[in-house]
Amino acid sequence: MAGSVLVLNATYEPLNVTTLWRACSLILSRKAEVLEADPEREIRSPSTTLPHPIVIRLVSYVRVPHFTSRRITRRALFARDEHTCQYCGGRARLTLDHVVPRSRGGGSSWDNVVTACAPCNLRKSDRLPHEAGMPLRRAPRAPHPDLYLTLGTRSIPSVWHPYLPARALAFVEDTTELPFAA
Ligand SMILES: [Zn+2]
């Protein structure tokens, strides 16, 4: 069974994206209910038939630790910066730039990495933004956890949209060409 299922908390707050298999086991154990299903398909087992879930909701509220450490990947970084070079606003040939260069002790933390296009990255070289005369468009910070809801998925089915905050859709443009792998 392939496919991704959006999981909402009991409060309808999106929690994460899970596999079809895991979603079915939550439904069968009555820990979740189906909110949106694919009308054209169902899941059959020897003993039962289930709707093919697309969005499910947990029956009991789950407390989620917010602002836990979120891994820095290029994908997450570009999504945080809305696929925009933080120096010139360009959207092509994006790279990861250390604001304080590593050669000068800058670390790989969310407040020291930004999206930069290749020409800006090259031009800035191992200088600080003010030394290079290249001010940042905004101060880098750790992204909101919402961003991570959808980063693990290949694409976002339109049925999910009403349940997701705008932030979680920030990277959609990256993947709209990919069909929903169900
Ligand atoms: Zn640039």
GROMACS .gro file of C-alpha atoms and ligand atoms in nm:
model
  183
    1MET     CA    1   0.000   0.000   0.000
    2ALA     CA    2   0.146   0.335  -0.099
    3GLY     CA    3   0.025   0.690  -0.047
    4SER     CA    4   0.036   0.958   0.218
    5VAL     CA    5  -0.235   1.048   0.463
    6LEU     CA    6  -0.265   1.378   0.647
    7VAL     CA    7  -0.318   1.329   1.021
    8LEU     CA    8  -0.504   1.593   1.222
    9ASN     CA    9  -0.513   1.621   1.597
   10ALA     CA   10  -0.850   1.590   1.773
   11THR     CA   11  -0.862   1.972   1.750
   12TYR     CA   12  -0.830   1.955   1.367
   13GLU     CA   13  -0.479   2.096   1.389
   14PRO     CA   14  -0.254   1.921   1.136
   15LEU     CA   15  -0.003   1.692   1.307
   16ASN     CA   16   0.193   1.509   1.042
   17VAL     CA   17   0.178   1.300   0.731
   18THR     CA   18   0.176   0.926   0.761
   19THR     CA   19   0.162   0.619   0.542
   20LEU     CA   20  -0.161   0.463   0.423
   21TRP     CA   21  -0.071   0.152   0.620
   22ARG     CA   22  -0.028   0.342   0.948
   23ALA     CA   23  -0.346   0.541   0.886
   24CYS     CA   24  -0.546   0.221   0.835
   25SER     CA   25  -0.413   0.073   1.154
   26LEU     CA   26  -0.517   0.388   1.343
   27ILE     CA   27  -0.865   0.364   1.194
   28LEU     CA   28  -0.900  -0.008   1.266
   29SER     CA   29  -0.794   0.041   1.627
   30ARG     CA   30  -1.048   0.326   1.650
   31LYS     CA   31  -0.781   0.578   1.735
   32ALA     CA   32  -0.867   0.788   1.431
   33GLU     CA   33  -1.166   0.867   1.213
   34VAL     CA   34  -1.170   0.928   0.839
   35LEU     CA   35  -1.244   1.288   0.739
   36GLU     CA   36  -1.167   1.266   0.369
   37ALA     CA   37  -1.155   0.951   0.162
   38ASP     CA   38  -1.093   0.869  -0.199
   39PRO     CA   39  -1.445   0.797  -0.335
   40GLU     CA   40  -1.306   0.578  -0.610
   41ARG     CA   41  -1.113   0.336  -0.395
   42GLU     CA   42  -1.136   0.133  -0.081
   43ILE     CA   43  -0.902  -0.075   0.130
   44ARG     CA   44  -0.992  -0.441   0.152
   45SER     CA   45  -0.863  -0.697   0.397
   46PRO     CA   46  -0.993  -1.051   0.447
   47SER     CA   47  -1.210  -0.937   0.737
   48THR     CA   48  -1.314  -0.582   0.653
   49THR     CA   49  -1.340  -0.300   0.402
   50LEU     CA   50  -1.229   0.053   0.478
   51PRO     CA   51  -1.259   0.381   0.292
   52HIS     CA   52  -0.928   0.482   0.132
   53PRO     CA   53  -0.820   0.759   0.375
   54ILE     CA   54  -0.674   1.091   0.258
   55VAL     CA   55  -0.725   1.295   0.576
   56ILE     CA   56  -0.782   1.140   0.920
   57ARG     CA   57  -0.839   1.288   1.264
   58LEU     CA   58  -0.720   1.142   1.593
   59VAL     CA   59  -1.000   1.067   1.836
   60SER     CA   60  -0.798   1.177   2.140
   61TYR     CA   61  -0.588   1.489   2.163
   62VAL     CA   62  -0.214   1.436   2.138
   63ARG     CA   63   0.016   1.688   2.295
   64VAL     CA   64   0.294   1.778   2.052
   65PRO     CA   65   0.622   1.927   2.161
   66HIS     CA   66   0.653   2.241   1.954
   67PHE     CA   67   0.982   2.401   1.866
   68THR     CA   68   1.186   2.089   1.909
   69SER     CA   69   1.504   2.093   1.711
   70ARG     CA   70   1.428   2.095   1.340
   71ARG     CA   71   1.684   1.961   1.104
   72ILE     CA   72   1.835   2.199   0.850
   73THR     CA   73   1.808   2.067   0.498
   74ARG     CA   74   1.826   2.261   0.175
   75ARG     CA   75   1.464   2.174   0.111
   76ALA     CA   76   1.353   2.308   0.451
   77LEU     CA   77   1.574   2.614   0.416
   78PHE     CA   78   1.446   2.705   0.069
   79ALA     CA   79   1.087   2.655   0.188
   80ARG     CA   80   1.149   2.881   0.490
   81ASP     CA   81   1.287   3.151   0.260
   82GLU     CA   82   1.006   3.100   0.007
   83HIS     CA   83   1.254   2.994  -0.259
   84THR     CA   84   1.397   3.342  -0.270
   85CYS     CA   85   1.759   3.458  -0.251
   86GLN     CA   86   1.779   3.653   0.075
   87TYR     CA   87   2.021   3.902  -0.079
   88CYS     CA   88   1.878   3.991  -0.421
   89GLY     CA   89   1.535   3.830  -0.423
   90GLY     CA   90   1.622   3.605  -0.718
   91ARG     CA   91   1.463   3.263  -0.746
   92ALA     CA   92   1.704   3.071  -0.967
   93ARG     CA   93   2.013   2.861  -0.889
   94LEU     CA   94   1.952   2.859  -0.515
   95THR     CA   95   2.222   2.756  -0.269
   96LEU     CA   96   2.273   2.750   0.107
   97ASP     CA   97   2.477   3.042   0.241
   98HIS     CA   98   2.631   3.080   0.586
   99VAL     CA   99   2.572   3.444   0.689
  100VAL     CA  100   2.882   3.438   0.908
  101PRO     CA  101   3.106   3.220   0.691
  102ARG     CA  102   3.223   2.892   0.834
  103SER     CA  103   3.580   3.005   0.773
  104ARG     CA  104   3.511   3.280   1.028
  105GLY     CA  105   3.347   3.063   1.289
  106GLY     CA  106   2.987   3.077   1.166
  107GLY     CA  107   2.787   2.771   1.262
  108SER     CA  108   2.519   2.573   1.085
  109SER     CA  109   2.222   2.693   1.287
  110TRP     CA  110   1.892   2.828   1.160
  111ASP     CA  111   1.992   3.184   1.250
  112ASN     CA  112   2.308   3.162   1.042
  113VAL     CA  113   2.192   3.001   0.719
  114VAL     CA  114   1.999   3.164   0.438
  115THR     CA  115   1.896   3.088   0.083
  116ALA     CA  116   2.125   3.264  -0.166
  117CYS     CA  117   2.140   3.240  -0.541
  118ALA     CA  118   2.471   3.113  -0.676
  119PRO     CA  119   2.588   3.455  -0.806
  120CYS     CA  120   2.518   3.624  -0.468
  121ASN     CA  121   2.685   3.340  -0.279
  122LEU     CA  122   2.992   3.376  -0.499
  123ARG     CA  123   2.995   3.754  -0.470
  124LYS     CA  124   2.960   3.751  -0.091
  125SER     CA  125   3.236   3.493  -0.061
  126ASP     CA  126   3.381   3.480   0.293
  127ARG     CA  127   3.260   3.823   0.395
  128LEU     CA  128   2.986   3.932   0.633
  129PRO     CA  129   2.676   4.086   0.471
  130HIS     CA  130   2.769   4.442   0.574
  131GLU     CA  131   3.128   4.398   0.454
  132ALA     CA  132   2.999   4.286   0.117
  133GLY     CA  133   2.735   4.560   0.106
  134MET     CA  134   2.471   4.289   0.076
  135PRO     CA  135   2.208   4.338   0.347
  136LEU     CA  136   1.977   4.048   0.423
  137ARG     CA  137   1.612   4.091   0.334
  138ARG     CA  138   1.516   3.955   0.675
  139ALA     CA  139   1.692   3.807   0.977
  140PRO     CA  140   1.710   3.428   0.957
  141ARG     CA  141   1.528   3.232   1.225
  142ALA     CA  142   1.420   2.873   1.284
  143PRO     CA  143   1.116   2.800   1.068
  144HIS     CA  144   0.773   2.749   1.217
  145PRO     CA  145   0.702   2.379   1.283
  146ASP     CA  146   0.411   2.396   1.037
  147LEU     CA  147   0.666   2.400   0.760
  148TYR     CA  148   0.767   2.047   0.846
  149LEU     CA  149   0.419   1.902   0.807
  150THR     CA  150   0.452   1.861   0.438
  151LEU     CA  151   0.825   1.858   0.376
  152GLY     CA  152   0.835   1.480   0.390
  153THR     CA  153   0.576   1.436   0.119
  154ARG     CA  154   0.633   1.436  -0.253
  155SER     CA  155   0.327   1.642  -0.324
  156ILE     CA  156   0.023   1.784  -0.150
  157PRO     CA  157  -0.319   1.660  -0.262
  158SER     CA  158  -0.567   1.944  -0.304
  159VAL     CA  159  -0.800   1.772  -0.056
  160TRP     CA  160  -0.543   1.854   0.214
  161HIS     CA  161  -0.534   2.227   0.145
  162PRO     CA  162  -0.829   2.336   0.362
  163TYR     CA  163  -0.672   2.159   0.660
  164LEU     CA  164  -0.324   2.304   0.624
  165PRO     CA  165  -0.191   2.643   0.731
  166ALA     CA  166  -0.046   2.860   0.454
  167ARG     CA  167   0.304   2.807   0.591
  168ALA     CA  168   0.282   2.435   0.528
  169LEU     CA  169   0.201   2.505   0.164
  170ALA     CA  170   0.508   2.725   0.123
  171PHE     CA  171   0.698   2.468  -0.073
  172VAL     CA  172   0.414   2.348  -0.294
  173GLU     CA  173   0.543   2.535  -0.596
  174ASP     CA  174   0.845   2.313  -0.570
  175THR     CA  175   0.643   2.000  -0.630
  176THR     CA  176   0.326   2.093  -0.814
  177GLU     CA  177   0.447   1.913  -1.121
  178LEU     CA  178   0.457   1.585  -0.929
  179PRO     CA  179   0.133   1.389  -0.927
  180PHE     CA  180  -0.008   1.263  -0.597
  181ALA     CA  181   0.151   0.923  -0.563
  182ALA     CA  182  -0.135   0.717  -0.424
  183ZN      ZN  183   2.090   3.658  -0.517
   0.00000   0.00000   0.00000
